[in-house]
Coordinates of C-alpha atoms in Angstrom, one line a residue:
X1 CA 24.2 -9.5 17.7
X2 CA 24.0 -12.0 14.7
X3 CA 24.3 -9.2 11.7
X4 CA 21.4 -8.3 9.5
X5 CA 22.3 -10.6 6.3
X6 CA 22.9 -13.4 8.9
X7 CA 19.0 -12.8 10.6
X8 CA 16.6 -12.4 7.6
X9 CA 15.8 -15.3 5.8
X10 CA 17.1 -17.1 3.0
X11 CA 16.9 -15.4 0.1
X12 CA 15.6 -11.9 1.4
X13 CA 19.4 -10.3 1.0
X14 CA 20.0 -11.3 -2.8
X15 CA 20.2 -7.3 -3.0
X16 CA 20.3 -5.4 0.9
X17 CA 23.9 -5.8 1.0
X18 CA 26.5 -5.2 -1.7
X19 CA 27.4 -7.6 -3.7
X20 CA 31.0 -8.8 -6.1
X21 CA 30.9 -8.1 -9.9
X22 CA 31.7 -11.3 -11.8
X23 CA 35.2 -10.0 -12.8
X24 CA 36.8 -8.4 -9.9
X25 CA 36.3 -7.6 -6.0
X26 CA 35.2 -4.1 -6.7
X27 CA 32.2 -2.5 -6.5
X28 CA 30.7 -2.0 -8.9
X29 CA 29.3 2.5 -9.3
X30 CA 25.5 1.9 -8.3
X31 CA 26.6 -0.7 -5.2
X32 CA 28.7 2.1 -3.6
X33 CA 26.0 4.9 -3.9
X34 CA 23.7 2.5 -3.0
X35 CA 25.6 1.8 -0.3
X36 CA 25.2 4.1 1.3
X37 CA 21.6 3.5 2.1
X38 CA 22.8 0.3 2.9
X39 CA 24.4 1.7 6.0
X40 CA 21.8 4.1 7.0
X41 CA 19.6 0.6 7.2
X42 CA 22.2 -1.3 9.6
X43 CA 23.7 1.7 11.9
X44 CA 19.5 2.8 12.4
X45 CA 19.4 -0.7 13.9
X46 CA 19.5 -1.4 17.9
X47 CA 21.4 -4.7 18.1
X48 CA 19.3 -5.4 22.0
X49 CA 16.1 -5.3 19.7
X50 CA 17.1 -7.7 17.4
X51 CA 16.6 -12.0 17.7
X52 CA 19.1 -14.9 17.1
X53 CA 19.3 -15.8 13.6
X54 CA 19.0 -19.8 15.5
X55 CA 15.7 -18.1 17.0
X56 CA 14.5 -16.8 13.9
X57 CA 11.8 -19.3 11.7
X58 CA 13.6 -21.0 9.0
X59 CA 13.8 -20.7 5.7
X60 CA 11.3 -23.4 5.3
X61 CA 8.3 -21.4 7.4
X62 CA 6.1 -19.3 5.2
X63 CA 3.9 -18.0 7.4
X64 CA 5.7 -16.3 10.4
X65 CA 2.2 -14.1 10.3
X66 CA 2.0 -14.7 14.8
X67 CA 5.6 -15.4 14.9
X68 CA 5.8 -12.4 17.0
X69 CA 3.0 -12.6 19.2
X70 CA 4.6 -16.8 20.0
X71 CA 8.5 -16.0 19.9
X72 CA 8.6 -14.3 23.4
X73 CA 10.3 -11.3 22.6
X74 CA 7.6 -8.8 23.5
X75 CA 6.1 -8.2 27.3
X76 CA 2.5 -9.3 27.2
X77 CA 2.3 -5.3 27.6
X78 CA 4.3 -4.9 25.0
X79 CA 1.5 -8.3 22.5
X80 CA -0.8 -5.7 23.7
X81 CA -0.2 -2.4 23.1
X82 CA 0.6 -3.6 19.5
X83 CA -2.4 -5.2 18.6
X84 CA -4.5 -2.1 19.9
X85 CA -6.0 0.7 17.8
X86 CA -5.0 4.4 16.8
X87 CA -8.4 4.6 17.7
X88 CA -7.6 2.5 21.3
X89 CA -4.0 4.0 22.1
X90 CA -4.8 7.1 21.9
X91 CA -8.1 6.8 24.4
X92 CA -5.6 4.5 26.7
X93 CA -2.8 8.1 26.4
X94 CA -5.9 10.5 27.3
X95 CA -6.8 8.6 30.3
X96 CA -3.0 8.3 31.9
X97 CA -3.7 4.4 31.8
X98 CA -0.5 3.8 28.5
X99 CA 2.4 6.5 28.0
X100 CA 4.1 6.8 24.4
X101 CA 7.0 6.3 25.4
X102 CA 5.1 2.5 26.8
X103 CA 3.8 2.7 22.9
X104 CA 6.7 3.9 20.5
X105 CA 9.0 1.5 22.6
X106 CA 6.7 -0.9 21.9
X107 CA 5.7 -1.1 18.4
X108 CA 10.1 -0.2 17.3
X109 CA 10.4 -3.6 19.1
X110 CA 7.6 -5.4 16.9
X111 CA 8.9 -2.9 13.9
X112 CA 12.5 -4.3 14.3
X113 CA 12.0 -8.4 15.0
X114 CA 9.8 -8.5 11.7
X115 CA 12.6 -6.4 9.6
X116 CA 13.8 -10.2 10.3
X117 CA 11.6 -11.4 9.0
X118 CA 10.3 -10.0 6.0
X119 CA 13.0 -7.3 5.3
X120 CA 10.3 -4.0 5.4
X121 CA 12.3 -1.2 6.7
X122 CA 14.6 1.2 5.1
X123 CA 15.8 2.6 8.2
X124 CA 14.7 3.0 11.4
X125 CA 14.4 6.4 13.8
X126 CA 14.5 5.2 17.1
X127 CA 15.6 8.3 18.6
X128 CA 14.1 10.5 17.2
X129 CA 10.9 8.3 17.8
X130 CA 11.4 8.6 22.1
X131 CA 13.2 11.8 22.1
X132 CA 9.0 12.5 20.9
X133 CA 7.4 10.5 22.8
X134 CA 9.0 11.5 25.9
X135 CA 8.1 15.5 25.0
X136 CA 5.0 13.8 24.6
X137 CA 4.3 12.1 28.2
X138 CA 6.2 15.5 29.3
X139 CA 2.9 17.6 27.2
X140 CA 0.4 15.3 28.8
X141 CA 1.9 15.2 32.4
X142 CA 2.2 19.1 32.6
X143 CA -1.1 20.0 31.0
X144 CA -3.3 16.7 31.6
X145 CA -3.9 16.6 27.8
X146 CA -2.9 14.9 25.3
X147 CA -1.5 16.8 22.1
X148 CA -3.9 16.3 19.3
X149 CA -6.3 13.5 18.0
X150 CA -2.6 11.3 17.0
X151 CA -1.3 11.6 20.4
X152 CA 2.1 9.3 20.5
X153 CA 0.7 7.1 17.8
X154 CA 4.0 5.3 16.1
X155 CA 3.3 6.0 11.9
X156 CA 5.7 4.1 9.6
X157 CA 6.0 5.6 6.3
X158 CA 7.1 5.0 3.3
X159 CA 10.8 5.8 1.8
X160 CA 9.9 8.2 -1.1
X161 CA 7.9 10.3 1.7
X162 CA 10.4 13.0 2.8
X163 CA 11.4 13.9 6.0
X164 CA 13.9 16.2 7.1
X165 CA 17.7 15.6 6.9
X166 CA 17.2 12.1 5.8
X167 CA 17.8 10.3 2.5
X168 CA 14.8 9.8 -0.1
X169 CA 14.9 8.4 -2.9
X170 CA 12.7 6.6 -4.7
X171 CA 14.0 3.6 -5.1
X172 CA 16.2 4.8 -8.0
X173 CA 19.8 5.0 -7.3
X174 CA 20.7 7.7 -9.3
X175 CA 18.7 10.0 -6.0
X176 CA 20.9 8.4 -3.3
X177 CA 22.1 11.4 -2.8
X178 CA 19.0 13.9 -2.2
X179 CA 17.7 15.1 1.6
X180 CA 15.1 16.5 2.3
X181 CA 15.5 20.1 3.8
X182 CA 12.1 19.3 5.4
X183 CA 9.0 17.4 6.5
X184 CA 6.3 15.9 3.7
X185 CA 3.0 18.4 4.5
X186 CA 1.3 15.5 5.5
X187 CA 3.8 14.6 8.6
X188 CA 4.0 17.5 9.5
X189 CA 0.0 17.8 9.8
X190 CA 0.7 14.2 11.8
X191 CA 3.3 15.5 13.9
X192 CA 1.0 18.6 14.7
X193 CA -1.3 16.2 15.8
X194 CA 0.6 14.4 18.1
X195 CA 2.0 11.0 15.6
X196 CA 5.7 9.7 16.2
X197 CA 7.2 8.9 13.1
X198 CA 9.8 5.5 14.3
X199 CA 10.3 3.6 10.6
X200 CA 10.4 4.1 7.0
X201 CA 9.8 0.9 4.4
X202 CA 10.5 -0.7 1.8
X203 CA 9.3 0.1 -2.6
X204 CA 10.1 -1.3 -5.8
X205 CA 12.5 0.0 -8.1
X206 CA 10.3 2.7 -10.2
X207 CA 7.9 2.8 -7.5
X208 CA 5.4 1.5 -10.2
X209 CA 5.2 -2.2 -9.6
X210 CA 3.0 -4.5 -7.3
X211 CA 5.9 -5.9 -5.5
X212 CA 8.2 -4.9 -3.5
X213 CA 12.2 -5.0 -4.5
X214 CA 14.8 -3.2 -5.9
X215 CA 18.5 -3.1 -6.3
X216 CA 19.4 -1.2 -2.9
X217 CA 17.3 -3.5 -0.5
X218 CA 16.2 -6.1 -2.1
X219 CA 13.1 -8.3 -1.3
X220 CA 10.8 -7.6 1.0
X221 CA 7.9 -10.3 1.3
X222 CA 4.3 -11.2 2.8
X223 CA 4.0 -12.4 6.1
X224 CA 1.2 -14.7 5.5
X225 CA 3.4 -16.1 2.9
X226 CA 7.2 -16.0 1.8
X227 CA 7.3 -17.0 -1.1
X228 CA 4.8 -14.3 -2.2
X229 CA 5.3 -10.5 -2.8
X230 CA 3.8 -8.0 0.2
X231 CA 2.0 -5.7 -3.4
X232 CA 3.7 -2.8 -3.6
X233 CA 4.3 -0.2 -4.9
X234 CA 3.7 0.3 -0.8
X235 CA 4.8 -3.2 -0.3
X236 CA 6.6 -2.4 3.1
X237 CA 4.0 -0.5 4.1
X238 CA 1.8 -3.6 3.4
X239 CA 4.6 -5.8 5.8
X240 CA 4.3 -2.9 8.3
X241 CA 0.8 -3.1 9.2
X242 CA 0.2 -6.5 8.3
X243 CA 2.3 -7.4 10.6
X244 CA 1.1 -4.4 13.5
X245 CA 4.5 -3.0 13.5
X246 CA 2.6 0.9 13.3
X247 CA -0.5 1.9 14.4
X248 CA -0.5 3.7 10.8
X249 CA 1.3 4.2 7.8
X250 CA 1.8 6.4 4.8
X251 CA 1.9 5.4 1.5
X252 CA 1.1 6.4 -2.1
X253 CA -1.4 5.7 -4.8
X254 CA -1.1 5.5 -8.4
X255 CA -2.5 2.2 -9.5
X256 CA -3.3 0.7 -6.5
X257 CA -0.3 1.3 -4.7
X258 CA -1.6 1.6 -1.3
X259 CA -5.3 -0.7 -1.6
X260 CA -2.8 -3.7 -2.8
X261 CA 0.0 -4.1 -0.4
X262 CA -3.1 -3.3 1.9
X263 CA -5.1 -6.3 0.7
X264 CA -1.9 -8.8 0.4
X265 CA -1.0 -8.7 4.2
X266 CA -4.5 -8.1 5.9
X267 CA -4.6 -4.5 6.5
X268 CA -6.7 -1.4 5.4
X269 CA -6.0 0.8 2.3
X270 CA -7.8 3.8 1.4
X271 CA -7.0 5.5 -1.6
X272 CA -8.5 9.1 -0.9
X273 CA -10.2 11.5 -3.9
X274 CA -7.2 13.4 -5.3
X275 CA -6.5 16.7 -4.1
X276 CA -7.9 16.0 -0.1
X277 CA -4.6 15.1 1.5
X278 CA -1.6 16.6 0.5
X279 CA 1.2 15.5 -1.1
X280 CA 4.2 18.4 -1.1
X281 CA 7.1 16.5 0.1
X282 CA 6.9 13.2 -1.7
X283 CA 10.1 12.6 -4.0
X284 CA 8.3 11.1 -7.1
X285 CA 10.2 11.4 -11.0
X286 CA 7.6 13.6 -12.9
X287 CA 6.6 16.2 -11.3
X288 CA 3.8 17.9 -12.6
X289 CA 2.2 15.4 -14.7
X290 CA -1.8 15.6 -13.8
X291 CA -3.9 13.0 -15.6
X292 CA -3.8 10.8 -13.7
X293 CA -2.4 12.1 -10.1
X294 CA -0.8 10.3 -7.3
X295 CA -2.8 10.4 -3.7
X296 CA -0.9 10.1 -0.3
X297 CA -2.9 8.4 1.3
X298 CA -3.4 6.1 4.9
X299 CA -3.2 2.2 6.0
X300 CA -5.1 1.0 8.7
X301 CA -5.8 -2.3 11.1
X302 CA -9.7 -0.7 11.2
X303 CA -11.4 1.1 9.6
X304 CA -12.1 3.7 12.3
X305 CA -8.4 4.4 11.9
X306 CA -8.7 5.3 8.3
X307 CA -11.4 8.0 9.6
X308 CA -9.6 9.3 12.8
X309 CA -5.9 9.6 10.6
X310 CA -8.0 11.8 7.9
X311 CA -9.3 14.0 10.4
X312 CA -6.5 14.6 11.9
X313 CA -4.8 15.9 8.5
X314 CA -6.9 17.6 7.3
X315 CA -8.4 19.5 10.5
X316 CA -4.7 20.5 10.2
X317 CA -6.3 22.8 7.2
X318 CA -3.3 21.3 4.4
X319 CA -4.4 23.7 1.8
X320 CA -3.0 27.2 3.5
X321 CA 0.1 25.3 2.6
X322 CA -0.5 23.8 0.3
X323 CA -2.9 25.6 -2.5
X324 CA -3.6 23.1 -5.0
X325 CA -5.5 21.1 -2.7
X326 CA -9.5 21.3 -2.1
X327 CA -10.0 23.6 1.1
X328 CA -12.5 20.5 2.5
X329 CA -12.5 19.3 6.2
X330 CA -13.1 15.6 6.8
X331 CA -16.2 15.7 7.8
X332 CA -17.9 12.3 9.8
X333 CA -20.6 10.9 7.9
X334 CA -23.3 9.3 9.3
X335 CA -23.5 5.9 10.1
X336 CA -24.9 3.5 7.7
X337 CA -27.7 1.2 8.5
X338 CA -29.1 -1.6 6.3
X339 CA -31.4 -0.8 4.1
X340 CA -30.3 3.4 3.3
X341 CA -27.2 2.5 1.0
X342 CA -27.2 -0.5 -2.3
X343 CA -24.1 -1.9 -2.7
X344 CA -23.3 -3.3 -6.2
X345 CA -21.3 -6.1 -6.9
X346 CA -19.0 -6.4 -9.5
X347 CA -17.9 -9.9 -9.6
X348 CA -15.4 -9.5 -12.7
X349 CA -13.8 -6.5 -14.2
X350 CA -15.5 -6.3 -17.4
X351 CA -14.2 -6.0 -20.9
X352 CA -10.7 -4.7 -20.9
X353 CA -8.6 -3.7 -23.2
X354 CA -5.2 -4.7 -21.8
X355 CA -2.2 -3.4 -22.8
X356 CA 0.7 -4.6 -20.0
X357 CA 1.9 -7.0 -22.7
X358 CA 1.0 -4.5 -25.9
X359 CA 4.2 -3.0 -26.9
X360 CA 2.2 -1.3 -29.9
X361 CA -1.3 -0.7 -31.3
X362 CA -2.0 -4.4 -31.8
X363 CA -3.7 -4.9 -28.5
X364 CA -5.9 -7.8 -27.1
X365 CA -9.0 -7.5 -25.1
X366 CA -9.5 -9.5 -22.4
X367 CA -11.3 -10.3 -19.4
X368 CA -9.4 -11.8 -16.6
X369 CA -12.4 -14.0 -13.7
X370 CA -10.7 -14.2 -10.9
X371 CA -8.8 -16.8 -8.8
X372 CA -11.4 -18.6 -6.7
X373 CA -10.8 -18.0 -3.7
X374 CA -11.6 -14.8 -4.3
X375 CA -14.5 -15.3 -6.3
X376 CA -15.3 -17.5 -3.0
X377 CA -14.4 -14.8 -0.9
X378 CA -16.7 -12.0 -2.6
X379 CA -19.3 -15.3 -2.4
X380 CA -19.1 -14.9 1.5
X381 CA -19.5 -11.3 1.8
X382 CA -22.1 -11.1 -0.8
X383 CA -23.9 -13.9 0.9
X384 CA -23.0 -12.0 4.7
X385 CA -24.2 -8.4 3.4
X386 CA -27.9 -10.1 2.2
X387 CA -28.1 -11.7 5.8
X388 CA -27.7 -8.2 7.8
X389 CA -30.3 -7.1 5.7
X390 CA -27.8 -4.8 3.4
X391 CA -29.4 -3.6 -0.1
X392 CA -27.1 -6.0 -2.4
X393 CA -26.9 -5.5 -6.5
X394 CA -25.2 -6.8 -9.8
X395 CA -22.6 -4.3 -10.6
X396 CA -21.8 -4.8 -15.0
X397 CA -18.9 -2.2 -14.8
X398 CA -18.8 0.6 -17.8
X399 CA -16.2 0.1 -20.5
X400 CA -13.5 -0.1 -18.6
X401 CA -11.7 -1.7 -22.1
X402 CA -11.9 2.5 -22.9
X403 CA -10.5 3.2 -18.8
X404 CA -7.5 0.9 -18.9
X405 CA -6.6 2.4 -22.7
X406 CA -6.8 5.5 -20.7
X407 CA -4.5 4.8 -18.5
X408 CA -2.0 3.0 -20.9
X409 CA -1.7 6.9 -22.3
X410 CA -2.0 8.3 -19.0
X411 CA 0.8 7.1 -17.1
X412 CA 3.6 7.5 -19.0
X413 CA 2.9 10.1 -21.4
X414 CA 6.6 10.8 -22.3
X415 CA 7.1 7.1 -22.8
X416 CA 8.8 7.0 -19.2
X417 CA 12.1 8.9 -20.3
X418 CA 12.4 10.9 -16.7
X419 CA 12.5 7.2 -14.8
X420 CA 14.6 5.2 -17.4
X421 CA 16.7 8.4 -17.6
X422 CA 16.8 8.0 -13.4
X423 CA 18.1 4.2 -14.3
X424 CA 20.5 5.3 -17.2
X425 CA 22.2 8.1 -14.9
X426 CA 22.1 5.5 -11.6
X427 CA 23.1 2.8 -13.7
X428 CA 21.6 -0.1 -11.1
X429 CA 19.9 -3.2 -13.2
X430 CA 17.1 -2.8 -14.2
X431 CA 14.3 -5.1 -12.8
X432 CA 11.8 -7.6 -15.2
X433 CA 8.9 -5.9 -13.6
X434 CA 10.4 -2.2 -14.1
X435 CA 10.7 -2.9 -17.9
X436 CA 7.1 -4.5 -17.7
X437 CA 5.4 -1.0 -16.2
X438 CA 7.5 1.1 -19.1
X439 CA 6.4 -2.0 -21.8
X440 CA 2.8 -0.2 -20.3
X441 CA 3.5 3.7 -22.1
X442 CA 2.6 3.8 -25.5
X443 CA 4.7 3.5 -28.6
X444 CA 5.9 7.1 -29.0
X445 CA 5.3 10.5 -26.9
X446 CA 2.1 12.3 -26.4
X447 CA 2.0 15.4 -28.0
X448 CA 0.9 17.9 -26.1
X449 CA -2.4 18.2 -28.0
X450 CA -2.9 14.2 -27.7
X451 CA -2.1 14.2 -24.1
X452 CA -5.3 17.4 -23.6
X453 CA -7.2 14.7 -25.9
X454 CA -6.8 11.6 -23.7
X455 CA -7.2 14.5 -20.6
X456 CA -11.1 15.6 -21.9
X457 CA -11.8 10.9 -22.8
X458 CA -11.2 10.6 -18.9
X459 CA -13.1 13.8 -18.0
X460 CA -16.0 12.0 -19.6
X461 CA -15.7 8.9 -19.1
X462 CA -15.4 9.9 -15.5
X463 CA -18.9 12.0 -15.6
X464 CA -20.5 8.6 -17.6
X465 CA -19.4 6.6 -14.9
X466 CA -20.7 8.8 -12.2
X467 CA -24.4 8.7 -14.5
X468 CA -24.5 4.4 -14.6
X469 CA -24.2 4.6 -10.9
X470 CA -26.8 7.5 -10.1
X471 CA -29.0 5.8 -13.1
X472 CA -28.9 2.5 -11.3
X473 CA -29.4 3.4 -8.2
X474 CA -25.5 2.0 -6.4
X475 CA -23.8 4.1 -3.6
X476 CA -20.9 1.7 -3.3
X477 CA -19.3 -1.2 -6.0
X478 CA -17.9 -4.3 -4.0
X479 CA -14.9 -5.5 -5.9
X480 CA -11.9 -7.7 -5.8
X481 CA -9.0 -6.0 -4.8
X482 CA -6.6 -7.9 -7.3
X483 CA -7.6 -11.2 -9.5
X484 CA -6.0 -13.4 -6.7
X485 CA -5.2 -13.1 -3.4
X486 CA -1.7 -11.6 -3.1
X487 CA 1.0 -12.3 -6.4
X488 CA 4.3 -14.4 -6.1
X489 CA 7.5 -12.7 -6.7
X490 CA 8.4 -10.9 -9.5
X491 CA 5.4 -11.6 -10.8
X492 CA 2.5 -9.2 -10.3
X493 CA 1.2 -8.0 -13.3
X494 CA -2.5 -7.0 -13.4
X495 CA -3.2 -4.1 -12.1
X496 CA -6.8 -2.8 -13.5
X497 CA -9.0 -3.7 -10.7
X498 CA -7.4 -1.1 -8.6
X499 CA -6.0 1.3 -11.2
X500 CA -10.1 1.9 -12.8
X501 CA -10.2 3.9 -9.5
X502 CA -7.8 6.1 -10.0
X503 CA -8.5 7.2 -13.4
X504 CA -12.3 7.4 -12.7
X505 CA -11.1 9.4 -9.3
X506 CA -13.2 7.4 -6.8
X507 CA -12.6 6.9 -3.5
X508 CA -11.8 3.2 -2.8
X509 CA -10.7 1.0 0.6
X510 CA -9.3 -2.7 0.5
X511 CA -10.7 -4.9 3.4
X512 CA -9.3 -7.7 5.0
X513 CA -12.4 -10.5 5.1
X514 CA -11.1 -12.7 7.4
X515 CA -11.1 -15.9 4.9
X516 CA -7.8 -17.2 3.7
X517 CA -6.7 -19.8 0.4
X518 CA -7.9 -23.1 1.9
X519 CA -6.9 -26.4 0.1
X520 CA -10.8 -26.7 -1.1
X521 CA -9.8 -24.1 -3.1
X522 CA -9.3 -26.2 -6.5
X523 CA -8.4 -25.0 -9.4
X524 CA -12.2 -24.4 -12.1
X525 CA -12.8 -27.4 -14.3
X526 CA -14.6 -25.6 -16.3
X527 CA -11.7 -23.0 -16.8
X528 CA -11.6 -21.9 -20.2
X529 CA -9.2 -18.9 -21.1
X530 CA -10.9 -16.1 -23.1
X531 CA -7.6 -14.6 -23.6
X532 CA -3.7 -14.7 -23.4
X533 CA -4.4 -12.6 -20.5
X534 CA -6.7 -14.6 -18.5
X535 CA -4.4 -18.0 -18.8
X536 CA -1.0 -16.1 -18.6
X537 CA -2.7 -15.2 -15.1
X538 CA -5.1 -18.4 -14.6
X539 CA -1.7 -20.6 -14.7
X540 CA 0.0 -18.7 -11.7
X541 CA -2.9 -20.0 -9.6
X542 CA -2.6 -23.0 -7.5
X543 CA -3.7 -23.3 -3.9
X544 CA -0.8 -24.8 -2.6
X545 CA 1.5 -21.9 -3.3
X546 CA -1.4 -19.4 -2.3
X547 CA -1.8 -21.1 1.2
X548 CA -2.5 -19.0 4.2
X549 CA -2.8 -15.5 1.5
X550 CA -5.6 -13.5 3.2
X551 CA -8.5 -12.6 0.8
X552 CA -9.2 -9.2 0.6
X553 CA -12.0 -7.0 -1.3
X554 CA -12.6 -3.1 -2.4
X555 CA -15.4 -0.7 -1.8
X556 CA -15.6 1.2 -4.0
X557 CA -17.4 5.3 -3.9
X558 CA -18.7 8.2 -5.3
X559 CA -16.0 11.1 -5.9
X560 CA -15.7 13.1 -3.1
X561 CA -17.3 10.7 -1.2
X562 CA -14.7 9.6 1.2
X563 CA -16.2 10.2 4.1
X564 CA -19.5 7.4 3.1
X565 CA -16.8 5.5 1.5
X566 CA -14.9 4.6 5.1
X567 CA -18.1 4.6 7.2
X568 CA -18.9 1.8 4.1
X569 CA -16.0 -0.2 4.7
X570 CA -16.5 0.3 8.9
X571 CA -20.6 -1.2 8.3
X572 CA -19.2 -3.8 5.5
X573 CA -16.0 -5.2 7.3
X574 CA -17.8 -6.4 10.6
X575 CA -20.8 -8.3 9.0
X576 CA -18.3 -9.8 6.9
X577 CA -15.7 -10.4 10.0
X578 CA -18.6 -11.3 12.0

């Protein structure tokens, strides 16, 4: 068998194996620690499910999104299984026409090839997954019933979601000796519903980039164009769902970390209202920071599967264990019909106080127009929706400057000291994007009173935004998922299109339009940047460099209207893709 290094495309292995120091043959202390995790990954691989390097696409082949379908490794039956939605897989297993072992094996084989193409995995759980699948098949044979609504469904998880007896380090070398004592609560809920966990996935250093690279495992790339990032911070999950390595995925989202990877990789990503899904058992520095809550949410390949996941989890009543959760079961929303609701279209993100490059009070006001293919996709969606009888109106964003000003203070109210201390303790190189996001912090730590004041501004902003949506008669907002179709590797900086909804704590879903970047998506001929930020973001774009990237959009609902938001995306995505 070719080694993992030999089998990965050129450029994906810069940090996936131990590196020699410049002066000696002795590994640096941080590399010795990181090697523990790399060894776990290597030993988790099944050599029988790897392709020899000579059979893999060359590094020059950027789009590998359909390689697995054509490489001949999976059987026709296995390709059919991995192309099927989670909802339909459960139906087939309930009818007895499909077994859990068949299903899990097909997804495991596919995931191994996908890892060779994108470097998305941190650990395979082959033996545990196949054992769990066999137990499910035995249960079905004995009872004639499925164990639950996720019976036999293979689910991938972001690395920092804990699995009992396995390392959870959140991409910090300082935490590689952290072994979970129990499964994360959401993992427990899914297992109780019959799900099978088979692979864990990569994340960026600090778990705060819309990129996916760290010194432990290296870089995960976008299967549609391997010069582009798969997004972050749940980037491995984006690649996993984009290449159908799992029927469902679980990530976390503080500023777009589920939605951005789903958007970049052609999948669906849900950001729920906070305190709906169980969060207990996520390894993430800064526990107790509640000014903007991180949520744990699913990725899928259909909107219907997002609802399947949500109902299966909340039917377990996780609030009986994690008492901070709102005891709100998942209620099936009534199907939406054209004319019964209104979509407001947000073409641009409004006048944003963009602080990513503002390290002091010398802040810049900016408005960043989406790249040409994103606006093309938005116009296309609007025309399709109008033709289908959906009520669509323009929606001018309300004071996103104020919103992003609050975000900039509340992400790192202590100036990212927690994250910086862990990186110093671990000793690994600090990535440029980590420095970049840490500079998003205020110039000095907030006092307790200042934190309270920003929380009060946050709450007032939320109430005003809800009032404006209500007064304008807008039920959902349709907007870009990101300023561009994706970001180049190591070059994702602009998050306001997703982060604003985290601040507002509104459910939001990114979904594929079925379109991709075309050669005709040429730069705007009349472009005149209104700020340095807009010029920087716009100068990143050319249709050649973003070739084949899928185009996604975002639907935003109202606070705690998660079920309605999923229902809206079910309808909207069918119309737009139809």
